[in-house]
Coordinates of C-alpha atoms and ligand atoms in Angstrom, one line a residue:
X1 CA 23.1 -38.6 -46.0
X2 CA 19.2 -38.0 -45.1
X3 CA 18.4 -37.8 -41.7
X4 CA 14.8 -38.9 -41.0
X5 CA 12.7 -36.5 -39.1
X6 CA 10.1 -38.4 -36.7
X7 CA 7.1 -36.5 -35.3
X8 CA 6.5 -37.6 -31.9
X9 CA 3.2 -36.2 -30.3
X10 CA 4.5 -35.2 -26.9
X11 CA 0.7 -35.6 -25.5
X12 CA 1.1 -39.3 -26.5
X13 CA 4.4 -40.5 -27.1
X14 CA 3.0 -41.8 -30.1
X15 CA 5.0 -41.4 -33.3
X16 CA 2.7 -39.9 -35.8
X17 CA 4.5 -39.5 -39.2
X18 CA 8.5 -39.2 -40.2
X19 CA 10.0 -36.9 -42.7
X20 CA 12.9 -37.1 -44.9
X21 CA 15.6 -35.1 -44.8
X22 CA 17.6 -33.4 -47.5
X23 CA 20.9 -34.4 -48.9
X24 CA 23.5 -32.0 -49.6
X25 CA 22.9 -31.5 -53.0
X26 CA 19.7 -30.6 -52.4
X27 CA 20.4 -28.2 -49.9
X28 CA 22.6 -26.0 -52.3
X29 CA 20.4 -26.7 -55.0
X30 CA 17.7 -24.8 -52.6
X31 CA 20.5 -21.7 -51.7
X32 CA 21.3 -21.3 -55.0
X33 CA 17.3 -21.5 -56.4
X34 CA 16.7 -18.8 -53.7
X35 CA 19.9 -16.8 -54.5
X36 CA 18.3 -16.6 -58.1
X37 CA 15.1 -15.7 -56.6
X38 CA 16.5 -12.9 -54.5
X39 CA 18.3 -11.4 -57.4
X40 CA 14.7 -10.7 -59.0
X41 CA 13.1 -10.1 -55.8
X42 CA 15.1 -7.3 -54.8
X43 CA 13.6 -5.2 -57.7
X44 CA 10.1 -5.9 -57.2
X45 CA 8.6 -2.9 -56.1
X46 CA 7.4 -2.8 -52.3
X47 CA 3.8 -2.5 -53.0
X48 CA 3.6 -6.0 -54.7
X49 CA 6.2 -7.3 -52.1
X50 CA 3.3 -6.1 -49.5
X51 CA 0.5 -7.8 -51.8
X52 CA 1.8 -10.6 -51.0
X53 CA 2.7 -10.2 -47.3
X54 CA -1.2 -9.0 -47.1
X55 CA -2.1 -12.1 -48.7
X56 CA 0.1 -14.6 -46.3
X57 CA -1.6 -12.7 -43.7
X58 CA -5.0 -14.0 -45.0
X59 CA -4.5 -17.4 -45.3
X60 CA -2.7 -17.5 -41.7
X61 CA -6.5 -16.3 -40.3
X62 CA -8.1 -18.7 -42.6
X63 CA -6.1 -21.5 -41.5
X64 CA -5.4 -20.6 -37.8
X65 CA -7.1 -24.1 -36.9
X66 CA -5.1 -26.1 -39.2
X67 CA -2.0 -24.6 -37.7
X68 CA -2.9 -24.6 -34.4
X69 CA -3.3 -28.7 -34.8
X70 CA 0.0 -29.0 -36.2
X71 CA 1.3 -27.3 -33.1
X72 CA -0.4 -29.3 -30.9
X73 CA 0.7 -32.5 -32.6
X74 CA 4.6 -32.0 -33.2
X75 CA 5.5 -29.6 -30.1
X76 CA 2.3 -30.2 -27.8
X77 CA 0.6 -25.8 -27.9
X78 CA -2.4 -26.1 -26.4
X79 CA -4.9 -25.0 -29.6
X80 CA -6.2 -21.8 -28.4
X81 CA -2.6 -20.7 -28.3
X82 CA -2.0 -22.1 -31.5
X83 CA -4.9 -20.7 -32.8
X84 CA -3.6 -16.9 -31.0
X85 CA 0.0 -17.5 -32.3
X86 CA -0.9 -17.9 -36.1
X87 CA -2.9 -14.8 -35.9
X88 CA -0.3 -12.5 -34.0
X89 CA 2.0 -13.9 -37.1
X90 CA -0.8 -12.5 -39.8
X91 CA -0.1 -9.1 -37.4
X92 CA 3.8 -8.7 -38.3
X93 CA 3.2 -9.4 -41.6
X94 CA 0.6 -6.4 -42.0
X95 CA 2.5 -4.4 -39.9
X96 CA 5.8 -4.9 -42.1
X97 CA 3.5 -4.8 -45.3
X98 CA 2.0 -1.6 -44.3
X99 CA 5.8 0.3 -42.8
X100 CA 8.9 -1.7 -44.6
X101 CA 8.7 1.0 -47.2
X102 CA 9.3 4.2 -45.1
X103 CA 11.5 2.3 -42.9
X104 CA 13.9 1.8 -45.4
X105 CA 13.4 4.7 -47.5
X106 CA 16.6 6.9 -48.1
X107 CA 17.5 9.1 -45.8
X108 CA 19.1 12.1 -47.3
X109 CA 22.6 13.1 -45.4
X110 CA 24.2 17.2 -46.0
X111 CA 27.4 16.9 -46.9
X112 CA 30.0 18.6 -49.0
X113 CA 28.3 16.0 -52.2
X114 CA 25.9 17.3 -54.5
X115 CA 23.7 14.7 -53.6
X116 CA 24.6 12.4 -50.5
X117 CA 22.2 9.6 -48.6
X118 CA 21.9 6.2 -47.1
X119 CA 20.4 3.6 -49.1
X120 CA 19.0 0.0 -47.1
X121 CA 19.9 -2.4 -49.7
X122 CA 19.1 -5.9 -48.9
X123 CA 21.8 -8.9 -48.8
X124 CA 20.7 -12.0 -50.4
X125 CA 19.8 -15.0 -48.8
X126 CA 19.4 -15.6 -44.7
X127 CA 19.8 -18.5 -42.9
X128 CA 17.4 -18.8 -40.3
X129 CA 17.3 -21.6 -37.4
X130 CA 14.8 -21.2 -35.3
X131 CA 12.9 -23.2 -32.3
X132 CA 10.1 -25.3 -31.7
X133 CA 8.8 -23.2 -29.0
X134 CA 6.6 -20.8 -31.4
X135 CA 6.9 -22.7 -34.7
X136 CA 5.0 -20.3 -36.3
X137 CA 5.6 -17.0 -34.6
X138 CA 9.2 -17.0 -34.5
X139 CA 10.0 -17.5 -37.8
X140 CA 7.2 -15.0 -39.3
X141 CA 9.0 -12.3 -36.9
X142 CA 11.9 -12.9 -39.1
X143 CA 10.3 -13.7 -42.6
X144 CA 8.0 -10.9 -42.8
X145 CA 10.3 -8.2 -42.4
X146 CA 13.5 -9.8 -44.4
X147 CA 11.4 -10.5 -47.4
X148 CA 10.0 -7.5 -46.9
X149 CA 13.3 -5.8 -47.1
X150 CA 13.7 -7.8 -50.6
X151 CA 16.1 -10.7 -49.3
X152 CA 15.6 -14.6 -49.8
X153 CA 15.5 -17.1 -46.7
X154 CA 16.5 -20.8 -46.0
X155 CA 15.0 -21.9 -42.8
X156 CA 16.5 -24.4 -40.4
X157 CA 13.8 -25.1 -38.2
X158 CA 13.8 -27.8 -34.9
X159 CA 14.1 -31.2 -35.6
X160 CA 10.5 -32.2 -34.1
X161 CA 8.3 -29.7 -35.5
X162 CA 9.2 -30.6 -39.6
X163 CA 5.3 -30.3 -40.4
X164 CA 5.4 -26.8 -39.5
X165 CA 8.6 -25.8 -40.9
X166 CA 6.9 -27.4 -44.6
X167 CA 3.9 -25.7 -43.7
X168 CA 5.3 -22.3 -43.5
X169 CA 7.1 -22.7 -46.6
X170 CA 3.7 -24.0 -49.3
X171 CA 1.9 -20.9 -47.3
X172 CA 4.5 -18.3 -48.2
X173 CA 4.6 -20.3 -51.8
X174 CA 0.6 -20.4 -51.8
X175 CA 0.7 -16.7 -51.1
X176 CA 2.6 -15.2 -54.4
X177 CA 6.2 -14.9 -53.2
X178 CA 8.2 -16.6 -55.4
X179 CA 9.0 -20.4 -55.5
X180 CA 12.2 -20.4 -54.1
X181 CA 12.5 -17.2 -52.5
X182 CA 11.5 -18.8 -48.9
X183 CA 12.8 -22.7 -48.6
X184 CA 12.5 -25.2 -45.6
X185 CA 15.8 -27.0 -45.5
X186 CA 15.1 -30.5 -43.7
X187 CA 18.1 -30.7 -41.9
X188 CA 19.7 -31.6 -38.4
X189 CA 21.4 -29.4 -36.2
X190 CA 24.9 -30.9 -37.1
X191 CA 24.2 -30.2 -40.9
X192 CA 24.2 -26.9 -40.1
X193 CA 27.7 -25.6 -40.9
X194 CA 28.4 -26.2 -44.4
X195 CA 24.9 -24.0 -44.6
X196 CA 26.9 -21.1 -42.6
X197 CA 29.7 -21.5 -44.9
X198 CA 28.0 -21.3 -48.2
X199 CA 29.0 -18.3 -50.1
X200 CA 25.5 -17.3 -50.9
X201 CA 24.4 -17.1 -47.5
X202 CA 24.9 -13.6 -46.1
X203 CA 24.3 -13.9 -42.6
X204 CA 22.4 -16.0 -40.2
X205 CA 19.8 -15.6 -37.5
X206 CA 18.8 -17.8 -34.4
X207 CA 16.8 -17.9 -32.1
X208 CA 17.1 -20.6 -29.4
X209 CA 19.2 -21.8 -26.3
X210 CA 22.8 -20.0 -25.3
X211 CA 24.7 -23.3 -26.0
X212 CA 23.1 -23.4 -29.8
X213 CA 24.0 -19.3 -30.3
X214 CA 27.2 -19.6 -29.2
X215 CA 28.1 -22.6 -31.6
X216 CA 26.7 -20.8 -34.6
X217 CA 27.6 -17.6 -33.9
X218 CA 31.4 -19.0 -33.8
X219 CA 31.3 -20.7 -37.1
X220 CA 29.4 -17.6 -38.4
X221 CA 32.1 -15.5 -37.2
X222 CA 35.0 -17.7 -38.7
X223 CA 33.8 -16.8 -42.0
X224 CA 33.1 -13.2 -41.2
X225 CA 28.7 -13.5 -41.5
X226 CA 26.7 -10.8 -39.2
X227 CA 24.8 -13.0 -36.8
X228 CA 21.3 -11.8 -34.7
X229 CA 20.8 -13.8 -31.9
X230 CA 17.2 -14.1 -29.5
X231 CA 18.7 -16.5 -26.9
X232 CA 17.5 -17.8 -23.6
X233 CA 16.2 -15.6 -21.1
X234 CA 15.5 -16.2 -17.0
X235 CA 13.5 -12.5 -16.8
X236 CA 13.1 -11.5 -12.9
X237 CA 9.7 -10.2 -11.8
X238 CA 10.4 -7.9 -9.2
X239 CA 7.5 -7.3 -6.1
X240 CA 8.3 -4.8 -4.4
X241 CA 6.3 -3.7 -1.1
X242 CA 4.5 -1.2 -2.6
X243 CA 2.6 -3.3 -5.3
X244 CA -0.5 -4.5 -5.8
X245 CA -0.1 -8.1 -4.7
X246 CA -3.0 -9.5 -5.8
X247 CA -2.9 -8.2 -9.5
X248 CA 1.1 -9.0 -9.7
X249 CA 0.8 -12.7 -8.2
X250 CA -2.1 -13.1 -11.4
X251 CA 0.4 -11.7 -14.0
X252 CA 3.4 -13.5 -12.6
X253 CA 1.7 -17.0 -13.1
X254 CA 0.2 -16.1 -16.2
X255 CA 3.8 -14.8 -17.5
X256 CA 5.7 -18.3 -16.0
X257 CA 2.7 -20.7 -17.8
X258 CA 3.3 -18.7 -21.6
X259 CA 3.3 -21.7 -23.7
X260 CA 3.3 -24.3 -20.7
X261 CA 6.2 -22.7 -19.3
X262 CA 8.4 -22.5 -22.4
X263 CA 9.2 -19.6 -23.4
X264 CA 12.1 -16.9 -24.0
X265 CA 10.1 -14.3 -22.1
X266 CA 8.0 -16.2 -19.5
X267 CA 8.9 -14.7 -15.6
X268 CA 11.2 -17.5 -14.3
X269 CA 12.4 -15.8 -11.2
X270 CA 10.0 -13.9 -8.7
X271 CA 11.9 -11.4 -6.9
X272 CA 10.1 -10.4 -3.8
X273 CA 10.4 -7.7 -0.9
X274 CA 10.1 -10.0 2.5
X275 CA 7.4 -7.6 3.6
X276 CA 5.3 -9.1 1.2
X277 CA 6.6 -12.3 0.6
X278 CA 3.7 -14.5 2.7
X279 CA 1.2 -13.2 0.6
X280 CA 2.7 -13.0 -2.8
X281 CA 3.6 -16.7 -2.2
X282 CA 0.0 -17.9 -1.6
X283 CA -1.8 -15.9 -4.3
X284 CA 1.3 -17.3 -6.4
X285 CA 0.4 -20.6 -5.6
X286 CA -3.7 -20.2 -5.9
X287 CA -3.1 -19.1 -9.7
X288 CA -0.2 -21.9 -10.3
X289 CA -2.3 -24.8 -8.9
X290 CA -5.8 -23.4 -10.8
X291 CA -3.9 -23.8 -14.2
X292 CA -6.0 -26.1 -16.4
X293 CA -3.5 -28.7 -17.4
X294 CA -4.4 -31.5 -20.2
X295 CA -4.7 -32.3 -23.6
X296 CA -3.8 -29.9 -25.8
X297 CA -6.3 -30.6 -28.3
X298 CA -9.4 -30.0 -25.8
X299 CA -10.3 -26.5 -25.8
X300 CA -10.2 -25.8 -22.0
X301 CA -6.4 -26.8 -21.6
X302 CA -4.0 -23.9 -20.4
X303 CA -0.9 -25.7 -19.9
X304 CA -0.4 -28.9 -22.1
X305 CA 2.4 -31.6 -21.8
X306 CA 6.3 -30.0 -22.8
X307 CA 7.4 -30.2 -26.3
X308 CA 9.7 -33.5 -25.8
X309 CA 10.1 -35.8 -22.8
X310 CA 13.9 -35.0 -22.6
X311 CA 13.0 -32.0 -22.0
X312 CA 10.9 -32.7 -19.5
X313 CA 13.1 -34.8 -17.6
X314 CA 16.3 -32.1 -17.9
X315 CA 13.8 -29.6 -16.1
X316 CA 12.6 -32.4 -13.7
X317 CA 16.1 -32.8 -13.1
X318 CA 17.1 -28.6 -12.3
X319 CA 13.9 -29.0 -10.0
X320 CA 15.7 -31.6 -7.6
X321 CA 18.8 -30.2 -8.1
X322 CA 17.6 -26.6 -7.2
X323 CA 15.6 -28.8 -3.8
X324 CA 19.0 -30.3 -2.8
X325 CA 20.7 -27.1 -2.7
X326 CA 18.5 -25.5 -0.1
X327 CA 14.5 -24.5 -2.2
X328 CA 11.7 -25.4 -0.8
X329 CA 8.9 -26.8 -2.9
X330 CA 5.4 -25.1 -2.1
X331 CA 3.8 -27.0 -5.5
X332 CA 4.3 -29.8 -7.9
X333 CA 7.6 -31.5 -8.5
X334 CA 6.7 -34.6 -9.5
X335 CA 6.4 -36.6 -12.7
X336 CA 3.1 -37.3 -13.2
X337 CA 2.1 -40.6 -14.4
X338 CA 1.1 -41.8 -18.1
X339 CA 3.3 -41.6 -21.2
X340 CA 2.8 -37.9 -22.7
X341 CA 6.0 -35.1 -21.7
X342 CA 4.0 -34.0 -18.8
X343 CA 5.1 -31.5 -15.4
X344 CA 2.5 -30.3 -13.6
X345 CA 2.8 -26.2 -12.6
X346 CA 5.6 -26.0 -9.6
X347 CA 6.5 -23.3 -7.3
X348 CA 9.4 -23.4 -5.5
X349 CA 10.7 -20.6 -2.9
X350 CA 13.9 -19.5 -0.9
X351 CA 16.0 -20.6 -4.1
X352 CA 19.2 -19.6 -3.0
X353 CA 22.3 -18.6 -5.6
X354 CA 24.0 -21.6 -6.9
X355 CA 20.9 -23.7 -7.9
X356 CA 19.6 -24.6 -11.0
X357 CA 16.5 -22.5 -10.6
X358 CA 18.4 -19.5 -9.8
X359 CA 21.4 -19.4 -12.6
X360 CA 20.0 -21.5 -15.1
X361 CA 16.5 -21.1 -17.3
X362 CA 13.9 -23.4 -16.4
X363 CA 11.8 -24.2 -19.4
X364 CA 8.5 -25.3 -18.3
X365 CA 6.3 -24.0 -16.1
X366 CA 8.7 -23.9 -12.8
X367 CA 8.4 -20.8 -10.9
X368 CA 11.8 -19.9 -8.7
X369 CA 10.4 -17.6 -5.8
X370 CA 13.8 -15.2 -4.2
X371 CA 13.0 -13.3 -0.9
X372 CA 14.9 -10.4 -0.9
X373 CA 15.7 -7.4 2.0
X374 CA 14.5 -4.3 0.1
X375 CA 14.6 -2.8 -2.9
X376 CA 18.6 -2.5 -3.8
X377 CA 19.0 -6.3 -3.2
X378 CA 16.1 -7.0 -5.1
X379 CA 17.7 -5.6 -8.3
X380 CA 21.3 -7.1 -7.5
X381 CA 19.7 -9.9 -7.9
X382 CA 17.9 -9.7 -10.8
X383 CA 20.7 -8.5 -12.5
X384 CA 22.6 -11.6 -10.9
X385 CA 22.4 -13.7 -14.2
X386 CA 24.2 -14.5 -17.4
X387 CA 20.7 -13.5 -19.3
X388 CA 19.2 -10.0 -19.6
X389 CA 16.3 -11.0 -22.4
X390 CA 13.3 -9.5 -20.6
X391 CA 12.4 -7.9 -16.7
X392 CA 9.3 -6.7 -15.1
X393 CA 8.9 -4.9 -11.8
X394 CA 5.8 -4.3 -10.2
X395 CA 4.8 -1.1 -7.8
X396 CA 2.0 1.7 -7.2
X397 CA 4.2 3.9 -7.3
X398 CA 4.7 4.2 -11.6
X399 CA 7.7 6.7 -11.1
X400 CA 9.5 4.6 -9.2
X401 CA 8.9 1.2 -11.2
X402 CA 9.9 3.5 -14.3
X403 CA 13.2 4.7 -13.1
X404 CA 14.1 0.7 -12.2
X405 CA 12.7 -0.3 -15.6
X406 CA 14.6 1.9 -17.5
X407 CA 17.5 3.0 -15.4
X408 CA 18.7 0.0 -13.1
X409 CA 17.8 -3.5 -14.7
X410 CA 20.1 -4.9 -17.2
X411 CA 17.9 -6.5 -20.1
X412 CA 16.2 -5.4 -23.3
X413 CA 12.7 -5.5 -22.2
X414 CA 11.4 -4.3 -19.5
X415 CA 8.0 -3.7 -18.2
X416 CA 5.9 -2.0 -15.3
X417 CA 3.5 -3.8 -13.7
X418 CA 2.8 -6.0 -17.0
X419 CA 4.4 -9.2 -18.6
X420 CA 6.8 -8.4 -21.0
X421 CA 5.3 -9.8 -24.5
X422 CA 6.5 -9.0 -28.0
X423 CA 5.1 -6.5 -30.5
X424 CA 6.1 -5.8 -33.4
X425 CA 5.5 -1.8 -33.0
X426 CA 9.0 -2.4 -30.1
X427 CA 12.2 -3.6 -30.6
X428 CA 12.3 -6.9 -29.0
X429 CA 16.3 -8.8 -28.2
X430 CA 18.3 -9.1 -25.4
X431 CA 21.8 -8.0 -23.5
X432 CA 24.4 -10.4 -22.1
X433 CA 23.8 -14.2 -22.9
X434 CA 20.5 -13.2 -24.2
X435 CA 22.1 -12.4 -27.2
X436 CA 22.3 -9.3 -29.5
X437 CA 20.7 -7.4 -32.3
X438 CA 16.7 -6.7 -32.5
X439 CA 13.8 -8.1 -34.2
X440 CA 10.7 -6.1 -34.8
X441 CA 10.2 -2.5 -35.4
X442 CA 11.9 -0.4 -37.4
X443 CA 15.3 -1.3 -35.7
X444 CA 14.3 -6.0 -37.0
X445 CA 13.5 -4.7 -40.2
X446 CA 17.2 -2.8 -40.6
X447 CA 19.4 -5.9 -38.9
X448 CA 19.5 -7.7 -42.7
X449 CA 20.2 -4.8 -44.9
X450 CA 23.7 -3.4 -46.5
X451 CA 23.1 0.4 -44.8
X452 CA 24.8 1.9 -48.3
X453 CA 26.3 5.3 -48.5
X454 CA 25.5 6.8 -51.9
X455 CA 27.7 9.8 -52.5
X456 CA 27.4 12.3 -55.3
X457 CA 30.6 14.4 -56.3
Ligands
NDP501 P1 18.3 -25.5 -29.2 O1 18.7 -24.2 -28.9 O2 19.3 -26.6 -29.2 O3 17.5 -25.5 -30.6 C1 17.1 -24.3 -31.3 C2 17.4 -24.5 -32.8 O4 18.9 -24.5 -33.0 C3 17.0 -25.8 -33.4 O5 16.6 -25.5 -34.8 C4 18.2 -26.6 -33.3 O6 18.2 -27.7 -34.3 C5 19.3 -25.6 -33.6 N1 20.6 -25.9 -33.1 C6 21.0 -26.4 -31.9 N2 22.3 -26.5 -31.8 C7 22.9 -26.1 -33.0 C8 24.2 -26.0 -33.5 N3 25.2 -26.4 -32.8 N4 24.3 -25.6 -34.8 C9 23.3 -25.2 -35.5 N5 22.0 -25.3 -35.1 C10 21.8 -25.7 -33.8 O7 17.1 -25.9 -28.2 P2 16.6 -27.3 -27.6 O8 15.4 -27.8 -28.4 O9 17.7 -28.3 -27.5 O10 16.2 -26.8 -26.2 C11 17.1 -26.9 -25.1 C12 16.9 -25.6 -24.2 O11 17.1 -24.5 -25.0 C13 15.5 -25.4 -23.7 O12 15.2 -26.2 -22.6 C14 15.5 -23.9 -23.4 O13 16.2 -23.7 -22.2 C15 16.4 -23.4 -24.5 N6 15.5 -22.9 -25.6 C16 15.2 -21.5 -25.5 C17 14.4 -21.0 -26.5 C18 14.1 -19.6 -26.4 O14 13.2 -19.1 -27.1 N7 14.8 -18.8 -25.6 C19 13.8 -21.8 -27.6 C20 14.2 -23.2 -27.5 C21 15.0 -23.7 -26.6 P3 17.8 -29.2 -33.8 O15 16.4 -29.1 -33.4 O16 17.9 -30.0 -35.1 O17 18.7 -29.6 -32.7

């Protein structure tokens, strides 16, 4: 069967354009066209491999606009972001074109052989499914370093952003890799496990929601495929009494409105020393409410609409829940009125355990505010959640806020006085229901390799 893939601009409501999906056939035609691919790929030397990945880098700045307005129509970025997200994609691919050789160069071993080392052999073809949230970004953070490491992809990408998915595909085809080495496979989320199955796929990536990991991750494991798994995050900001309120209040709300409120990494939950509470909340508040909301077309826009209106109305919906069960809403909460996937920035405060806002992730731009006693409670709390993607804590006092960062809170990323972001110079992946395995740095670039021991009697 062939699903039909309608665009829906979530400014608008309007549907734009539909795509058709693939059929079965066509989807092992495109495994087994890339499997060929792969099994010349994986000889081609690593400077043309980087030729290319220098070249994908230049048309990504050349065509940042063009991007930026696909994003805008099929998952609602506002366009500067856009415009910023297809250039921090031409980053990892010159970062991976420029290192992917040393980082999988042998590494000799002494042993009792005449010769012993390990070898980073690549696998064959990857399945990737990946989210709407960065169309672009997310699935260059996994493209550039696996083809670098001389592998083949087929990408699943979110139903409602099938422009972008096609789009990555003719600009890794446009930029000299071969035809079928990278394929978009126009599919639906329950077409997904004969994909998993397929004996030509070696193992699978995702990034997305728990729920989705765990399903895949289960089938994956039933026929014995490594998985790596970015899932949902709810990162605590901790304030304590010794920070600098005014420049943590800024940080927090620009961390919670990343994307209009939908990302991995955004701050979700504000942990804050009562001492300081009063102030943090206001300043919290200022930046929150002076968020430029609107069209994400118009060049001024911070925070557009969300990326589907049932998403809008599930976080609409942990927003009165978490208000029933005891939070107290200091901004926004309501539905605004017209037809795009709007919710205007919203700060609640006093969120007490049990609420949506405090066990669940809130994607949009919802920030849950939890008064704390001191410092010991504040980091039982942030460690008081399923997820453990990403954690900040902010204080003058950089020895202290280091030995919390690195010693006491229970996530993969974790920053001092700063929003955690992504680089591709760190490993970035999570603990707990966050998921496991890393992309980026040396450590991304080894997850899709076979580690080989070459022995010489
Ligand atoms: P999903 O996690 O459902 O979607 C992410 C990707 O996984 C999509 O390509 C989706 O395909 C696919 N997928 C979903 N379920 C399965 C499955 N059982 N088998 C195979 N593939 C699957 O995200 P949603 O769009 O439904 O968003 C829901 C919530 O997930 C958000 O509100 C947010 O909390 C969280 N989320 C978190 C992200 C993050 O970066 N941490 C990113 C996106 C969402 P399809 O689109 O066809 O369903």
């Amino acid at each position: 069967v062939r699903k039909s893939f309608p665009v829906i601009n979530p400014a608008t409501g309007a549907q734009l354009r539909v795509y058709e999906g693939m059929t079965w056939e066509e989807v092992t035609q495109a495994i087994e066209q890339a499997h060929e691919a792969f099994l010349a790929w994986r000889r081609v030397p690593f400077a043309e491999r980087a030729a290319r990945m220098r070249r994908a880098a230049e048309l990504l700045r050349e065509r940042a606009d063009r991007y930026a307005r696909l994003m805008a129509e099929e998952m609602g970025k506002p366009i500067r972001d856009g415009r910023a997200e297809a250039q921090k994609c031409a980053w990892v691919c010159e970062y991976y074109a420029e290192h992917a050789e040393r980082f999988l160069a042998p590494e000799p071993v002494e042993t009792d052989a005449r010769k012993s080392y390990v070898a980073f052999e690549p696998l064959g073809v990857i399945l990737a499914i990946m989210p709407w949230n960065f169309p672009f970004w997310q699935v260059f953070r996994f493209a550039a370093p696996t083809l670098m490491a001389g592998n083949a992809a087929v990408l699943k990408h979110a139903s409602n952003v099938p422009g972008c998915a096609l789009a990555i595909e003719e600009l890794l085809r446009e930029a000299g890799f071969p035809e079928h080495l990278f394929r978009t496979l126009l599919i639906g989320s329950d077409q997904v496990d004969p994909v998993i199955e397929h004996p030509l796929i070696r193992a699978v990536t995702l990034t997305g929601s728990t729920p989705a990991g765990r399903a895949v991750a289960a089938k994956a494991g039933s026929v014995l495929k490594k998985t790596v798994l970015e899932l949902g995050g709810s990162d605590p900001y901790v304030i304590l009494e010794d920070a600098d309120i005014e420049q943590a209040a800024a940080i927090c709300a620009k961390s919670r409105l990343i994307n209009s409120g939908q990302s991995c990494i955004a701050a979700k939950r504000f942990i804050v020393v009562e001492a300081v509470r009063e102030p943090f909340e206001q300043l919290l508040v200022q930046h929150m409410q002076a968020a430029r909301v609107g069209d994400p077309m118009d060049e001024a826009t911070e925070v557009g609409p969300l990326a589907r209106h049932d998403l809008r109305d599930e976080l609409h919906r942990q927003v009165q829940e978490s208000l029933r069960k005891g939070a107290r809403l200091l901004l926004g909460g309501e539905i605004p009125e017209g037809s795009g996937a709007y919710y205007p920035p919203t700060v609640l405060t006093d969120v007490p355990k049990g609420s949506p806002a405090y066990e669940e992730e809130l994607f949009g731009p919802v920030a849950a505010i939890i008064p704390v006693r001191d410092e010991a409670e504040a980091i039982r709390v942030a460690n008081d959640t399923v997820f453990g993607l990403g954690a900040a804590v902010f204080t003058r006092d950089e020895a202290r806020g280091e030995r919390i960062a690195r010693e006491e809170l229970e996530a993969g990323c974790c920053f001092v006085n700063d929003f955690v972001r992504s680089d591709p110079r760190l490993p970035f992946g999570g603990v707990k229901e966050s998921g496991y395995g890393r992309e980026l740095s040396i450590f991304g670039i080894r997850e899709f390799v076979n580690i080989k021991t070459v022995f010489i009697g």
